[in-house]
Tab-separated table of C-alpha atoms and ligand atoms in Angstrom:
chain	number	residue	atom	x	y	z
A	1	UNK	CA	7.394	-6.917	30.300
A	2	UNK	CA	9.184	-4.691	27.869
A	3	UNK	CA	7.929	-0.730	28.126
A	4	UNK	CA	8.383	1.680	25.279
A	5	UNK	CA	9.226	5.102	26.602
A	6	UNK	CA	9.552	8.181	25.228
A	7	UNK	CA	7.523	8.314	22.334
A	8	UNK	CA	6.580	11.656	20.830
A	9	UNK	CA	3.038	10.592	19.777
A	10	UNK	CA	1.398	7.236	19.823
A	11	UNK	CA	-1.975	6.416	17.839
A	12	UNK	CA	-3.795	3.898	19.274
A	13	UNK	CA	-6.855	3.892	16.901
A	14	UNK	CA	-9.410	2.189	18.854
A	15	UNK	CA	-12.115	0.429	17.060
A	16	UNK	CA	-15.106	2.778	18.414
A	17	UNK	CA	-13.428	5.744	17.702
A	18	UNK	CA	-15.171	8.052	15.027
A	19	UNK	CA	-12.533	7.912	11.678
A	20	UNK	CA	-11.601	11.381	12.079
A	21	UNK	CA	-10.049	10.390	15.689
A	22	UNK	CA	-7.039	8.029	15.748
A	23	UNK	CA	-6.716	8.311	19.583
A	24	UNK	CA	-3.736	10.286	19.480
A	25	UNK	CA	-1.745	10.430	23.189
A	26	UNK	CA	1.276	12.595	23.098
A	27	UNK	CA	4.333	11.862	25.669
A	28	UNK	CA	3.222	8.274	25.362
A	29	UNK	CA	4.330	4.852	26.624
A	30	UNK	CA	3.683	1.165	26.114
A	31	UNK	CA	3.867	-1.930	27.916
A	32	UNK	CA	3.296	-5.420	26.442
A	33	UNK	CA	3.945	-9.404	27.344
A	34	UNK	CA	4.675	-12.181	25.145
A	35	UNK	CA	2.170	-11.094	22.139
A	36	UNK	CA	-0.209	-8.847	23.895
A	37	UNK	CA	-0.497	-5.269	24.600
A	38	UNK	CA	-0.778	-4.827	28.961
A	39	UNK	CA	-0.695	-0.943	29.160
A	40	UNK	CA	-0.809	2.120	26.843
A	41	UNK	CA	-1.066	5.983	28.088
A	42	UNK	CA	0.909	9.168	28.923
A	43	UNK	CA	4.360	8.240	30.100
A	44	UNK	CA	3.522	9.860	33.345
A	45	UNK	CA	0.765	7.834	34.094
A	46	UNK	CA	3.051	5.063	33.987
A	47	UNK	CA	1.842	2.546	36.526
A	48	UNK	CA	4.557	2.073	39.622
A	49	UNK	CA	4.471	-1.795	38.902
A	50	UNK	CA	6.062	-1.279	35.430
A	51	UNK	CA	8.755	0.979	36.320
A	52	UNK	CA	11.238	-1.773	36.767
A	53	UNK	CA	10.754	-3.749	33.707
A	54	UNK	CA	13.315	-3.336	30.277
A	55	UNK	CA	12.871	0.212	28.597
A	56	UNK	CA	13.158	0.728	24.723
A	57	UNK	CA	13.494	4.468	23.862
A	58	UNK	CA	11.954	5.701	21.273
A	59	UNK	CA	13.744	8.643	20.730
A	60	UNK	CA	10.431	11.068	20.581
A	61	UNK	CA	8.941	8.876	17.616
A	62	UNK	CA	5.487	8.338	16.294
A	63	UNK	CA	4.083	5.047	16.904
A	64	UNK	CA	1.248	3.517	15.002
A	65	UNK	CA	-0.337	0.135	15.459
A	66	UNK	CA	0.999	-2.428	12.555
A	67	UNK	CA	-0.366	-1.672	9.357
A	68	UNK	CA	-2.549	-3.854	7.690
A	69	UNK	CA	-3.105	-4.023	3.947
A	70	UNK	CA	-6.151	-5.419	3.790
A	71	UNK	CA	-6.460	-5.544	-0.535
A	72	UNK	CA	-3.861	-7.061	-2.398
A	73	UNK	CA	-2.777	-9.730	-5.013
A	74	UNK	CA	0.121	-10.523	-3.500
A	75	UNK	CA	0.867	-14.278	-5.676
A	76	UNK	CA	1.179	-12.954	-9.452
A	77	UNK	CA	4.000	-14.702	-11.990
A	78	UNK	CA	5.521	-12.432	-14.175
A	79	UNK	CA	5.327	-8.100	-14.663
A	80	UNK	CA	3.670	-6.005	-17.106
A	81	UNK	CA	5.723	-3.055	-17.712
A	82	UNK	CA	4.784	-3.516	-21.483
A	83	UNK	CA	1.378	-2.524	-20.992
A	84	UNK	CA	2.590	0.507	-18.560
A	85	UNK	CA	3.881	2.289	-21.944
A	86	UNK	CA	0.828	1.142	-24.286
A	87	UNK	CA	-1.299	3.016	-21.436
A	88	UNK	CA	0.959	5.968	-21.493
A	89	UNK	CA	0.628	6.395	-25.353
A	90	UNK	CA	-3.113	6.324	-24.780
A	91	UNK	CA	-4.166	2.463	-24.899
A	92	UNK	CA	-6.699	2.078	-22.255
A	93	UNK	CA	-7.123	-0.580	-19.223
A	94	UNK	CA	-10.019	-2.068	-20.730
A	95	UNK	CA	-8.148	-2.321	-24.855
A	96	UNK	CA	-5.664	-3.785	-23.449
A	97	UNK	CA	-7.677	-6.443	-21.537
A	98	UNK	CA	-9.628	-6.953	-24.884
A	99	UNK	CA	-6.754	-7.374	-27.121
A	100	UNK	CA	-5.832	-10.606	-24.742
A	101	UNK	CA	-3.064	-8.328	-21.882
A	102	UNK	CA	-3.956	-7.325	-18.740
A	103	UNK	CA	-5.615	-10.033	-16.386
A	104	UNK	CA	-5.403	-12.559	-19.002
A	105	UNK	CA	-1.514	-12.150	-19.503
A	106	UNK	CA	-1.052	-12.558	-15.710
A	107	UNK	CA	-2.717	-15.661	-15.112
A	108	UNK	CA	-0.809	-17.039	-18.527
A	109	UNK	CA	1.690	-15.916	-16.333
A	110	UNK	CA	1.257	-17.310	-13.388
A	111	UNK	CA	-0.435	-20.819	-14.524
A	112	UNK	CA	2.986	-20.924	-15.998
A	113	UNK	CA	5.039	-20.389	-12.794
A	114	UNK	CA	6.189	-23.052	-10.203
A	115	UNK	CA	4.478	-22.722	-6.871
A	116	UNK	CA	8.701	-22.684	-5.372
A	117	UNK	CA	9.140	-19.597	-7.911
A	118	UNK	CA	5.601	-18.346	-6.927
A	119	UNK	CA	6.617	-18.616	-3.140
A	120	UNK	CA	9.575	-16.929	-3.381
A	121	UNK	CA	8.703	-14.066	-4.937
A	122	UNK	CA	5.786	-13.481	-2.712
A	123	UNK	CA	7.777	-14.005	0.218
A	124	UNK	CA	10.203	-10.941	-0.895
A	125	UNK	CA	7.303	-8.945	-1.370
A	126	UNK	CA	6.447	-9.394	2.065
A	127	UNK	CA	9.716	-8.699	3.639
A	128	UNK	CA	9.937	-5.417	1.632
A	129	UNK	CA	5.748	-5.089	3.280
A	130	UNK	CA	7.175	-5.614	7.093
A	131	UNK	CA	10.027	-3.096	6.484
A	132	UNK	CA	7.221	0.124	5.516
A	133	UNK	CA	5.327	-1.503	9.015
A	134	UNK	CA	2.892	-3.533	7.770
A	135	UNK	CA	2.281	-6.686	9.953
A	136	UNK	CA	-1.150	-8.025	8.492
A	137	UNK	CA	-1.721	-8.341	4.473
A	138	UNK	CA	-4.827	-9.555	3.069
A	139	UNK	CA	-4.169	-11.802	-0.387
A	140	UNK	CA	-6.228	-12.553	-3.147
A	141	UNK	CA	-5.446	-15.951	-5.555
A	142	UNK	CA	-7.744	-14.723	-9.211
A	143	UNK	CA	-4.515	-15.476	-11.564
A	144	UNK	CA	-4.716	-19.518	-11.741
A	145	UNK	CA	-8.668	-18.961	-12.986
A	146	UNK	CA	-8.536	-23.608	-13.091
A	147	UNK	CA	-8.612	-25.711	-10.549
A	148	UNK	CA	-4.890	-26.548	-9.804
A	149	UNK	CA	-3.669	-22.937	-10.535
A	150	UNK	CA	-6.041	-21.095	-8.074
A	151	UNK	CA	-5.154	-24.005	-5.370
A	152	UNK	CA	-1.578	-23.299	-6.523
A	153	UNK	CA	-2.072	-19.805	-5.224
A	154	UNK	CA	-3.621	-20.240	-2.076
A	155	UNK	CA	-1.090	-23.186	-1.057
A	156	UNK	CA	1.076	-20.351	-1.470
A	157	UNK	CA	-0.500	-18.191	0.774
A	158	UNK	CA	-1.088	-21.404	3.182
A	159	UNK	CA	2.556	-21.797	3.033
A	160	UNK	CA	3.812	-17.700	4.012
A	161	UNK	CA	1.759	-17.592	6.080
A	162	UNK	CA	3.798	-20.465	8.656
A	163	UNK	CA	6.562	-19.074	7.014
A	164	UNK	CA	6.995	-15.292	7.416
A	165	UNK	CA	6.366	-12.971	10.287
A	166	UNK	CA	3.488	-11.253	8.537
A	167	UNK	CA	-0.082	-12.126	8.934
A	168	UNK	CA	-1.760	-13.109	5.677
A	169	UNK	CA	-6.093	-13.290	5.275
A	170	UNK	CA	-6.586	-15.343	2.350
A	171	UNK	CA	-9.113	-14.535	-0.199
A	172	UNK	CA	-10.417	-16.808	-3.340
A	173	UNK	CA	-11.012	-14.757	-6.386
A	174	UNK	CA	-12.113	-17.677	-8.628
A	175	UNK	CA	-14.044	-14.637	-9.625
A	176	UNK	CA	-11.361	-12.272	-11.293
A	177	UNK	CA	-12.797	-12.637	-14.993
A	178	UNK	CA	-13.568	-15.749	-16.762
A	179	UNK	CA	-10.582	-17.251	-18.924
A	180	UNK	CA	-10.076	-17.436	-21.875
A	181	UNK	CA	-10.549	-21.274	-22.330
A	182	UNK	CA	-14.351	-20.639	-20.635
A	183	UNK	CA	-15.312	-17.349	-22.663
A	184	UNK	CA	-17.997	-19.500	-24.884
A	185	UNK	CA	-19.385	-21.188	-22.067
A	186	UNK	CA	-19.259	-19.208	-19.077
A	187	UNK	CA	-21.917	-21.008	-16.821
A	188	UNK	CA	-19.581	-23.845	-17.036
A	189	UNK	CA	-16.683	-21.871	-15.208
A	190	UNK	CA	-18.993	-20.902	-13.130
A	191	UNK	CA	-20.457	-24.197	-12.106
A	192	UNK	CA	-16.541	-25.073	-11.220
A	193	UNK	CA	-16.853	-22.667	-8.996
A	194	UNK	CA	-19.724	-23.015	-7.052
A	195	UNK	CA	-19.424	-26.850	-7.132
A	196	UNK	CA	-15.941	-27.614	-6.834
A	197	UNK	CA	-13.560	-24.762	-5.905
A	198	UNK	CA	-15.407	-23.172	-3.330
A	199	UNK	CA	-16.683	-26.687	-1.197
A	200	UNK	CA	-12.772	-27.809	-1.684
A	201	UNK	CA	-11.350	-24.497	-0.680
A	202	UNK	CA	-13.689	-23.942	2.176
A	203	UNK	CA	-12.994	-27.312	3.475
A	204	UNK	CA	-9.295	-27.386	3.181
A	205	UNK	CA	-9.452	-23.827	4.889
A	206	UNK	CA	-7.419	-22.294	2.043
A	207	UNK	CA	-9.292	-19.400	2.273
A	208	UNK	CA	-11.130	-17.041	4.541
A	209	UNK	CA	-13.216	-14.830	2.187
A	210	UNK	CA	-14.564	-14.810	-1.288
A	211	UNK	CA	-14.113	-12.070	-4.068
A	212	UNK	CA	-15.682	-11.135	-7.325
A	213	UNK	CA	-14.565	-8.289	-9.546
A	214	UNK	CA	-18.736	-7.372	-10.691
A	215	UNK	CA	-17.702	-4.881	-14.138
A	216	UNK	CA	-18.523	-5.075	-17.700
A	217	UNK	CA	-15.970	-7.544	-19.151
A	218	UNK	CA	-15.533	-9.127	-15.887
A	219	UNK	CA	-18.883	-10.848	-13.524
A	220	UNK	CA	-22.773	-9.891	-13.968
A	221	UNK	CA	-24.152	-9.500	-10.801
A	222	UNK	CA	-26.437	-12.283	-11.430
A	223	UNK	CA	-23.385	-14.745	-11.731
A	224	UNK	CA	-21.634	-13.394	-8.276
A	225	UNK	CA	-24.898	-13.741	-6.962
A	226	UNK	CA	-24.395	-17.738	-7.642
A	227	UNK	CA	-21.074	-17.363	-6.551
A	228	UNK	CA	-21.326	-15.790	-3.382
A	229	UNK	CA	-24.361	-18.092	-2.229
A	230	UNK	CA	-22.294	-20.992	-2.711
A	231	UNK	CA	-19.588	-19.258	-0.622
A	232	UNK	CA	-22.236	-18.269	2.313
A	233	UNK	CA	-23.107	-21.613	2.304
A	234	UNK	CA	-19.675	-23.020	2.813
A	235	UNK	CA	-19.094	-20.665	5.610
A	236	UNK	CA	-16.769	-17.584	3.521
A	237	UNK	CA	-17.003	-14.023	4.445
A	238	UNK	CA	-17.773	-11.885	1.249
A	239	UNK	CA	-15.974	-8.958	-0.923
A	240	UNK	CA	-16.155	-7.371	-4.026
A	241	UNK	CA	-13.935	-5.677	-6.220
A	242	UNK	CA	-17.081	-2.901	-7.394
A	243	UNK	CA	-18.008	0.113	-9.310
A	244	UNK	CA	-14.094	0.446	-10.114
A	245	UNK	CA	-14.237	1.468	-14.037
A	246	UNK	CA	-18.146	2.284	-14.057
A	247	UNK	CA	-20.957	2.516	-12.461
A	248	UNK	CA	-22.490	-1.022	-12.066
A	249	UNK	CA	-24.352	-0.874	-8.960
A	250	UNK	CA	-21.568	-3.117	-7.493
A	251	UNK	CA	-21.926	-1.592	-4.266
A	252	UNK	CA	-25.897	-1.631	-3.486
A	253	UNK	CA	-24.995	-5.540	-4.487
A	254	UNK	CA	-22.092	-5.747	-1.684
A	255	UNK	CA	-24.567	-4.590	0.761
A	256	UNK	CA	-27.367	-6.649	-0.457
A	257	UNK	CA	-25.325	-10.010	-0.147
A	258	UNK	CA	-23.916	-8.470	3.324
A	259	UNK	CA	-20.423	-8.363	2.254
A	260	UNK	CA	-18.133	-7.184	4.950
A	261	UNK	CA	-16.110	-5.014	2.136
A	262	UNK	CA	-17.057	-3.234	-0.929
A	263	UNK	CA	-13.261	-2.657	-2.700
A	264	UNK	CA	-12.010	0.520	-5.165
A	265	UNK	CA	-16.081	1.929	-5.398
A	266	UNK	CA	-14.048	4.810	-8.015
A	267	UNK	CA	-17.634	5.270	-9.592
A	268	UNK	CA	-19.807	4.571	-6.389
A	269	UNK	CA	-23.499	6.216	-7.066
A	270	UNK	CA	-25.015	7.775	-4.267
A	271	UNK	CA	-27.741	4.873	-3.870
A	272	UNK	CA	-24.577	2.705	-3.651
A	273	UNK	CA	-23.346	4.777	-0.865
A	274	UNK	CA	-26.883	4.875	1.196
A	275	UNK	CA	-26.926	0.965	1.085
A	276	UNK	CA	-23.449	0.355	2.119
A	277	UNK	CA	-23.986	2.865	4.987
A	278	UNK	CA	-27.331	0.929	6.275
A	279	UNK	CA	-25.090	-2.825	6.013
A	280	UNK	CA	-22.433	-1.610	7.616
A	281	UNK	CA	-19.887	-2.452	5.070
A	282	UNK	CA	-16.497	-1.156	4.961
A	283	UNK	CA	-15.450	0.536	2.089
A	284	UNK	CA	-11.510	-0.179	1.017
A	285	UNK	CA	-10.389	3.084	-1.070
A	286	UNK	CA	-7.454	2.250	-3.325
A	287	UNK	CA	-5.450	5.263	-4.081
A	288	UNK	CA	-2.861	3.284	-6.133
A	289	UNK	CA	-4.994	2.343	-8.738
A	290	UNK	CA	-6.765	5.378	-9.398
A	291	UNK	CA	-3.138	6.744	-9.910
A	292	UNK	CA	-1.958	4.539	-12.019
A	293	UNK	CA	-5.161	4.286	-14.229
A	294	UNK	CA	-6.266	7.741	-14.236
A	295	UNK	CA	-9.597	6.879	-12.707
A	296	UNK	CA	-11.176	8.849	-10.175
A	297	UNK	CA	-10.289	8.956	-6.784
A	298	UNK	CA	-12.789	7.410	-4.280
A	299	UNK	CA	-15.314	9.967	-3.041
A	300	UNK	CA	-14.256	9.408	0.620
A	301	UNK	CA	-16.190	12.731	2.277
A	302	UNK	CA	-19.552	11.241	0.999
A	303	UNK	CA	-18.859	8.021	1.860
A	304	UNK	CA	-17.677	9.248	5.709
A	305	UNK	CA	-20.367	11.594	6.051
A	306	UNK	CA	-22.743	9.217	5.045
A	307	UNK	CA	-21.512	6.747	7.902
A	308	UNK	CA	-19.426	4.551	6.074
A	309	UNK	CA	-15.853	3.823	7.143
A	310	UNK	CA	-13.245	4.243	4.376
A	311	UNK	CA	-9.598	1.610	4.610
A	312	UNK	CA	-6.668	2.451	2.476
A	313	UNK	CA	-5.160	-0.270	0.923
A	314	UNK	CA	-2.815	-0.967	-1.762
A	315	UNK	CA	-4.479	-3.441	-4.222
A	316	UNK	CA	-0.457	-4.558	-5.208
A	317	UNK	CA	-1.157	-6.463	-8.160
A	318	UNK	CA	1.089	-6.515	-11.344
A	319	UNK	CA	-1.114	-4.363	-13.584
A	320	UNK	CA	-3.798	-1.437	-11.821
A	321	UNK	CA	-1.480	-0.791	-8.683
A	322	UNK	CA	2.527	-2.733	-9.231
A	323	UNK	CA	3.043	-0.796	-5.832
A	324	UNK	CA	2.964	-2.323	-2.474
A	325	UNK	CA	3.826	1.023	-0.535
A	326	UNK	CA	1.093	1.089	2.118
A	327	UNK	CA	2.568	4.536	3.235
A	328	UNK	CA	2.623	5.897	-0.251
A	329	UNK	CA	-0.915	4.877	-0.308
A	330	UNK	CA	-1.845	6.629	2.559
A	331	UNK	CA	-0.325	9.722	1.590
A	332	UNK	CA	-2.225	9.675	-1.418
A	333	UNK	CA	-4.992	9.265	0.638
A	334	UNK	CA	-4.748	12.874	2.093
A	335	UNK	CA	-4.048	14.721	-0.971
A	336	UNK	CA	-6.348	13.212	-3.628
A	337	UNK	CA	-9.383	11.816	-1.136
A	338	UNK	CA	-9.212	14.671	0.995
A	339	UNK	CA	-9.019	12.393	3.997
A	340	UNK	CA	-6.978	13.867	7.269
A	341	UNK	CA	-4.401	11.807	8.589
A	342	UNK	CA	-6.123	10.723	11.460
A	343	UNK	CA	-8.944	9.162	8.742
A	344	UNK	CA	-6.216	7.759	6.371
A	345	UNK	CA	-3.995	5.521	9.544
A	346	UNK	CA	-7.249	4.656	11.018
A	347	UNK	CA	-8.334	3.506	7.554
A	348	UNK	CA	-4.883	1.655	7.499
A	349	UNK	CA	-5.184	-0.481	10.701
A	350	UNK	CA	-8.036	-0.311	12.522
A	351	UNK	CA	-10.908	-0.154	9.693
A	352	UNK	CA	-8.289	-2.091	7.505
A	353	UNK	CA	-8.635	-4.732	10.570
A	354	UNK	CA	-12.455	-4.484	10.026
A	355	UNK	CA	-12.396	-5.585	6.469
A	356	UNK	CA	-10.965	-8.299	7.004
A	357	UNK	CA	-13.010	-9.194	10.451
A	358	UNK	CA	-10.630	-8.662	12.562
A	359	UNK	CA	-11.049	-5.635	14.228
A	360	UNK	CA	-11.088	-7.120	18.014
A	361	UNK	CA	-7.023	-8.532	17.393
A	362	UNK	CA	-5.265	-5.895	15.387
A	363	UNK	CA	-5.183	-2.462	14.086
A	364	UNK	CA	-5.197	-0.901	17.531
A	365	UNK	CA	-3.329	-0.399	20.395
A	366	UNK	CA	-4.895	-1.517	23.424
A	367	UNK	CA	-4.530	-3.423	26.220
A	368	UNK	CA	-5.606	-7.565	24.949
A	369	UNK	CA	-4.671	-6.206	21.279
A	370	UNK	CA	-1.753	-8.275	19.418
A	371	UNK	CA	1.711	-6.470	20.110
A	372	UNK	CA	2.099	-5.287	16.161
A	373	UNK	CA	3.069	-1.469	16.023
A	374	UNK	CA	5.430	0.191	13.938
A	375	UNK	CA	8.175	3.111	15.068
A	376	UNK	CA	7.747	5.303	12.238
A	377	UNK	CA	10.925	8.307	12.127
A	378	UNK	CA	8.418	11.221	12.274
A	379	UNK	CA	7.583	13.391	15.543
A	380	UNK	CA	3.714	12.932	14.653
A	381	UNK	CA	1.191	11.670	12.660
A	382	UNK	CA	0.727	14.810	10.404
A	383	UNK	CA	4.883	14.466	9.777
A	384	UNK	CA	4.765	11.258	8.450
A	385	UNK	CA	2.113	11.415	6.232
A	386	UNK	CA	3.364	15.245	4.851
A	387	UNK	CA	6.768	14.638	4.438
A	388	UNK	CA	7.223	11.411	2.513
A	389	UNK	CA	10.090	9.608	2.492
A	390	UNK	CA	11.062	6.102	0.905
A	391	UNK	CA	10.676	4.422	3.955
A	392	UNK	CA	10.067	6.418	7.604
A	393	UNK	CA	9.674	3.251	9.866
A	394	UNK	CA	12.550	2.737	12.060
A	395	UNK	CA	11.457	-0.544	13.837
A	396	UNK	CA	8.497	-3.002	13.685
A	397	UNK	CA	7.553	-5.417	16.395
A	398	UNK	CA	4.894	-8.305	15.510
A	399	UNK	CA	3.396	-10.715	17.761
A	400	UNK	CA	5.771	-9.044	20.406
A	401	UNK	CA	9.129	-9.771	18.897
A	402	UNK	CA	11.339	-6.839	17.531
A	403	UNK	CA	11.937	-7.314	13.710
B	501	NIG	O1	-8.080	-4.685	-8.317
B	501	NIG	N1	-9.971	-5.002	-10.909
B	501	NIG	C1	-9.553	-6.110	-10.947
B	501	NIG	N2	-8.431	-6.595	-10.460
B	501	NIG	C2	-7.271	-5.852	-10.125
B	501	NIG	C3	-6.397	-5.598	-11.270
B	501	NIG	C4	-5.684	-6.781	-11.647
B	501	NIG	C5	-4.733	-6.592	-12.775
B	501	NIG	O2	-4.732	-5.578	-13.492
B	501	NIG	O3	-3.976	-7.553	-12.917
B	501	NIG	C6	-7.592	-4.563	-9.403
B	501	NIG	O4	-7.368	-3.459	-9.905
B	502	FE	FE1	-7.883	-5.557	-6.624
């Protein structure tokens, strides 16, 4: 039973914490078995029966639980660094998308890649993921839009996830925007969906929740109110990518349909915010994105205040966010949400844990919690997320095995 001693400040983020408290013990020590967590407190509340067992110092370190991104696109073929200049000279998102780039160019893209090449790739985007302390990264498919290119996608996923350390929560996002091939007929690539991709995909287990991006250009509500039916019918958990370039009452529709995440909510409404308070849903705040687009940031006070917990993710995906620097993220968090670090790292693990339903297993560090924590090279919590650095984490141990 390995104990972690001398560790400057330790967050253990408990699930029934308020956001603004991450459960912060300073002069802190841990003790964990095989995968679990046993003990957490102030080092001199050690317990007697520990003090024999292996020490690791931690050389008056901040430790956090593992991070988890819980919004991604992790599987993508190809970049767009093309488009990242058109934008700069003034091209918008949305012109681009029109004029046949953006999503479209991706899944060309990625239809075109091999699922070795696809796996790969992915799987070096991960590694790079555990190194920053993440240990749990939730992954979206939405760039094969047909049948054997979504699959393609989520075998991927299927695949990392046996093979690499980090945790992956798939997610089907049949949903993204309706190809090219289907934009004259869209109720037929919707019909695929309800009747063939999500019964297969549920069945196989391929995925574990179901995403729809609900904009102009992109889903109706009506149609992801199809969608999502079918999905609650074949036993997936719900998300939506909403109110990210406009107001589209995406979020009073997440809370309508129960979904356990509303995701980017850049142009919420405050009717949006009352529902998503009253269903509980969690909303995911993507800092990334609103950088790189020059959107608005995510109007995290109101949504706290109003009783609705806020995650920080990433949303790493080739075009809106080509970052997957959870960290970076989080710092972005503080400075352009106005969120303190205590509300950003519980937004990162614990509440990240929520959104993707599993709050009782990770993001915290308690006793019966999965052993994922990062040692992050800061004396506290405030450190780490003022002073950033390319990468601050030291050490990661997942599922109780050092990294
Ligand atoms: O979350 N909004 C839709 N989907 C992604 C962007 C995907 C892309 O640009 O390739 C997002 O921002
Ligand atoms: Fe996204």
């Amino acid at each position: 039973m390995p104990v972690l001693h001398n560790i400057s400040q330790l967050a253990t983020c408990p699930p029934d914490n308020p956001q603004a408290d991450a459960g912060l013990i300073s002069n802190a020590a841990l003790v964990w078995k095989d995968q679990s967590i046993c003990w957490v407190g102030r080092l001199l509340d050690l317990p007697s029966q520990y003090s024999a067992e292996p020490v690791v110092d931690c050389d008056r370190r901040l430790v956090v639980p593992g991070l988890v991104d819980c919004h991604t696109h992790l599987c993508f073929g190809g970049w767009r660094g093309n488009e990242f200049e058109s934008r700069l000279r003034g091209a918008s998102y949305q012109e681009i998308a029109a004029a046949g780039g953006g999503i479209t160019g991706t899944v060309t893209a990625t239809r075109s890649a091999s699922i070795g090449k696809l796996q790969r790739r992915a799987h070096a985007f991960l590694d790079e993921m555990l190194k920053l302390g993440i240990t749990t990264v939730e992954c979206k498919s939405g760039y094969g839009l047909d049948e054997a290119s979504e699959l393609k996608q989520l075998e991927v996923y299927r695949r990392l996830d046996e093979a690499h350390a980090v945790d992956l929560v798939p997610t089907f996002l049949g949903a993204h925007i309706i190809p090219t091939e289907h934009s004259q007929h869209r109720d037929r690539y919707i019909r695929l969906l309800c009747d063939v991709l999500i019964p297969g995909i549920a069945e196989q287990g391929l995925a574990r929740f179901c995403d729809a991006f609900v904009e102009e250009g992109a889903y109706t509500t009506a149609e992801a109110r199809r969608i999502f039916t079918a999905a609650i019918e074949h036993g997936l958990q719900l998300k939506v990518h909403a109110d990210q370039l406009s107001d589209g009452g995406g979020a009073e529709f997440a809370a309508e349909m129960g979904a356990v995440s509303a995701e980017h909510l850049e142009y919420v409404n405050d009717r949006g915010i009352a529902a998503l308070a009253a269903s509980g849903t969690v909303a995911v705040s993507l800092p990334l994105a609103s950088l790189y687009l020059g959107e608005p940031y995510i109007p995290a006070r109101k949504l706290m205040a109003a009783g609705v917990p806020v995650a920080v993710a990433t949303d790493f995906n080739p075009g809106s966010a080509p970052s997957y620097h959870l960290p970076l993220a989080m710092t972005l968090a503080c400075l352009n949400q106005s969120m303190t670090p205590q509300e950003v790292l519980n937004g990162a693990t614990t509440i990240a844990a929520r959104a993707v339903s599993a709050q009782e297993h990770i993001g915290s560090l308690l006793p019966g919690y999965q052993a994922d924590l990062a040692i992050i090279d800061a004396p506290s919590l405030n450190h780490w997320l003022y002073h950033f650095t390319p990468n601050a984490c030291r050490a990661v141990l997942k599922n109780g095995r050092w990294i």
